[in-house]
Tab-separated table of C-alpha atoms in Angstrom:
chain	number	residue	atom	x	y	z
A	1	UNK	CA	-8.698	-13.977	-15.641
A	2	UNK	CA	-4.926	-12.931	-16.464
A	3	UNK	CA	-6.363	-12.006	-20.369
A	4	UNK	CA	-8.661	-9.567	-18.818
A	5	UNK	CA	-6.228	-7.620	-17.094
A	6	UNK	CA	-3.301	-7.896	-19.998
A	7	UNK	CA	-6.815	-5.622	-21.384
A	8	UNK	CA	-7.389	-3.043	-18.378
A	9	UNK	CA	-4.485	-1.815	-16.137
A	10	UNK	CA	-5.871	0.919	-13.819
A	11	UNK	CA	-4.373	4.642	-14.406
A	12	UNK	CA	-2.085	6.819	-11.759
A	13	UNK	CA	-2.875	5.806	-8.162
A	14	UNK	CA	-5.669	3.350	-9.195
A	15	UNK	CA	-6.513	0.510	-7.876
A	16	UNK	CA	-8.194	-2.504	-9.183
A	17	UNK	CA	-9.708	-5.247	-6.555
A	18	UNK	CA	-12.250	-8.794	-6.609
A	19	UNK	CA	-14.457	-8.014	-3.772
A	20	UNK	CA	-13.975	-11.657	-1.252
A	21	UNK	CA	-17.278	-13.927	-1.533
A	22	UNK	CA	-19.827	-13.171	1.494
A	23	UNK	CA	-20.528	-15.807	4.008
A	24	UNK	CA	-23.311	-17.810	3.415
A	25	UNK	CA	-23.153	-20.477	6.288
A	26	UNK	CA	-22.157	-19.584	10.100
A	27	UNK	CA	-19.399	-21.531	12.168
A	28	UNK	CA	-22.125	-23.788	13.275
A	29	UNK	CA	-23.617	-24.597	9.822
A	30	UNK	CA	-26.487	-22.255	9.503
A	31	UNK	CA	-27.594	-21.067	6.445
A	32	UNK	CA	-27.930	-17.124	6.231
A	33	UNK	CA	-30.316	-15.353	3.896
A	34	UNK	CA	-29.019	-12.770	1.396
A	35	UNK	CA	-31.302	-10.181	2.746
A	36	UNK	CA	-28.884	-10.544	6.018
A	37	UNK	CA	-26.128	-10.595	4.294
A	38	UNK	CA	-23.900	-7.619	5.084
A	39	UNK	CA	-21.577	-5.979	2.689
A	40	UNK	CA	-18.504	-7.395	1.569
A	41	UNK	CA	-15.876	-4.820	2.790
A	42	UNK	CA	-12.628	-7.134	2.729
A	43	UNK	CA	-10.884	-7.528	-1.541
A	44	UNK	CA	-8.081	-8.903	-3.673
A	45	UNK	CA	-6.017	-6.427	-5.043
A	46	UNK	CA	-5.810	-7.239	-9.087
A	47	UNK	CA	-4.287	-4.479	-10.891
A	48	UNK	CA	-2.515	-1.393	-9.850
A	49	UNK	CA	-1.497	1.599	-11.424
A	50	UNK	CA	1.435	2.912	-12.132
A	51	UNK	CA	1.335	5.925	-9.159
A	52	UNK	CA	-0.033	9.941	-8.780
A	53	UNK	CA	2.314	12.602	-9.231
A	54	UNK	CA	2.861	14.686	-5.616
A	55	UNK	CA	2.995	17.977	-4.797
A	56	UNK	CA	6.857	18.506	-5.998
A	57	UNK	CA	5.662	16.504	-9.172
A	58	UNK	CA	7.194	13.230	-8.198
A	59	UNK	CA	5.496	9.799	-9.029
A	60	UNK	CA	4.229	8.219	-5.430
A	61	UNK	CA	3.749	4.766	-6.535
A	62	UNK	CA	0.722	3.161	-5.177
A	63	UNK	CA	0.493	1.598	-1.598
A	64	UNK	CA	-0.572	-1.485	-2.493
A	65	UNK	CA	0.528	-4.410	-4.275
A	66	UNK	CA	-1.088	-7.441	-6.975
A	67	UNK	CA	-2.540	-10.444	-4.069
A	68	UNK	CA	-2.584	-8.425	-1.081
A	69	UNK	CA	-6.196	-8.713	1.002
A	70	UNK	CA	-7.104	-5.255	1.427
A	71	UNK	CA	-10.384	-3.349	3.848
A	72	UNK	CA	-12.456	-1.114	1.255
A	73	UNK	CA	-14.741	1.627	2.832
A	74	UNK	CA	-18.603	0.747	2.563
A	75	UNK	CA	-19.192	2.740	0.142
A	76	UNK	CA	-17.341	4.174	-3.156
A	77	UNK	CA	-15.723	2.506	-6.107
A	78	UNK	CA	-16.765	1.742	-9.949
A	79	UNK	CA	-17.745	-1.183	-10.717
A	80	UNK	CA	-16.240	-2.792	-13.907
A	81	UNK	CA	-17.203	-5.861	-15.384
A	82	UNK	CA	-14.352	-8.340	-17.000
A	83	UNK	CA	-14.954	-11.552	-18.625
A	84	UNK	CA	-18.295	-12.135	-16.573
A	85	UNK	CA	-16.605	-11.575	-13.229
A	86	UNK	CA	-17.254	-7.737	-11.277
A	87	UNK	CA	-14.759	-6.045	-10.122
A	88	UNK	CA	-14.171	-2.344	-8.551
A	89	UNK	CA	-12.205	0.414	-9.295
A	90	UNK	CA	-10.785	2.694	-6.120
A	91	UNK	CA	-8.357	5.259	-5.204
A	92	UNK	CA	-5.209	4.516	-3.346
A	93	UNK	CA	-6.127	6.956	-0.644
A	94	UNK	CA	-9.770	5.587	-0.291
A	95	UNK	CA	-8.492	1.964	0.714
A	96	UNK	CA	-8.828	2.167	4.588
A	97	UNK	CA	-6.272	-0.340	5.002
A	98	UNK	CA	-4.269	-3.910	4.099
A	99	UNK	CA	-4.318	-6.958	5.883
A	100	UNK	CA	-0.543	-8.379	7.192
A	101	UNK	CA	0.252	-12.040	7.679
């Protein structure tokens, strides 16, 4: 997966992220089906750009960093497709929010 990215690097204040596999089995072992699935809203941060200018024309680098588990809003994002594997493209301000250790 590093190739791919050595390839794409997101632009100003975006950010690139693997969306975390859903849950197919419950703490006690039961299978879901995808139709109850819900939507994957937790993500990897990939790639990040390199910042967007503010409003005294000043690069604000991005808020995020490469590894970080990060809360994406339900909907939003491009998808972008890399070496078989999806991935999405979002804003800086449209992540809601990172997870901390």
């Amino acid at each position: 997966a590093g190739k791919a990215f050595r390839k794409f690097l997101p632009l100003f204040d975006r950010v690139l992220v693997e969306r975390c596999a859903a849950e197919t089995v419950t703490k006690g072992g039961i299978m879901i089906p995808e139709k109850s699935q819900g939507k994957v809203l937790q993500a990897t941060v990939v790639a990040v750009g390199s910042g967007g200018r503010g409003k005294n024309g000043e690069i604000q680098p991005v808020s995020v960093k490469v590894g970080e588990k990060v809360l994406l809003p339900e909907y939003g994002g491009t998808k972008i497709v890399l070496e078989d594997k999806d991935y999405y493209l979002f804003r800086d301000g449209d992540i809601l929010g990172k997870y901390v250790d």
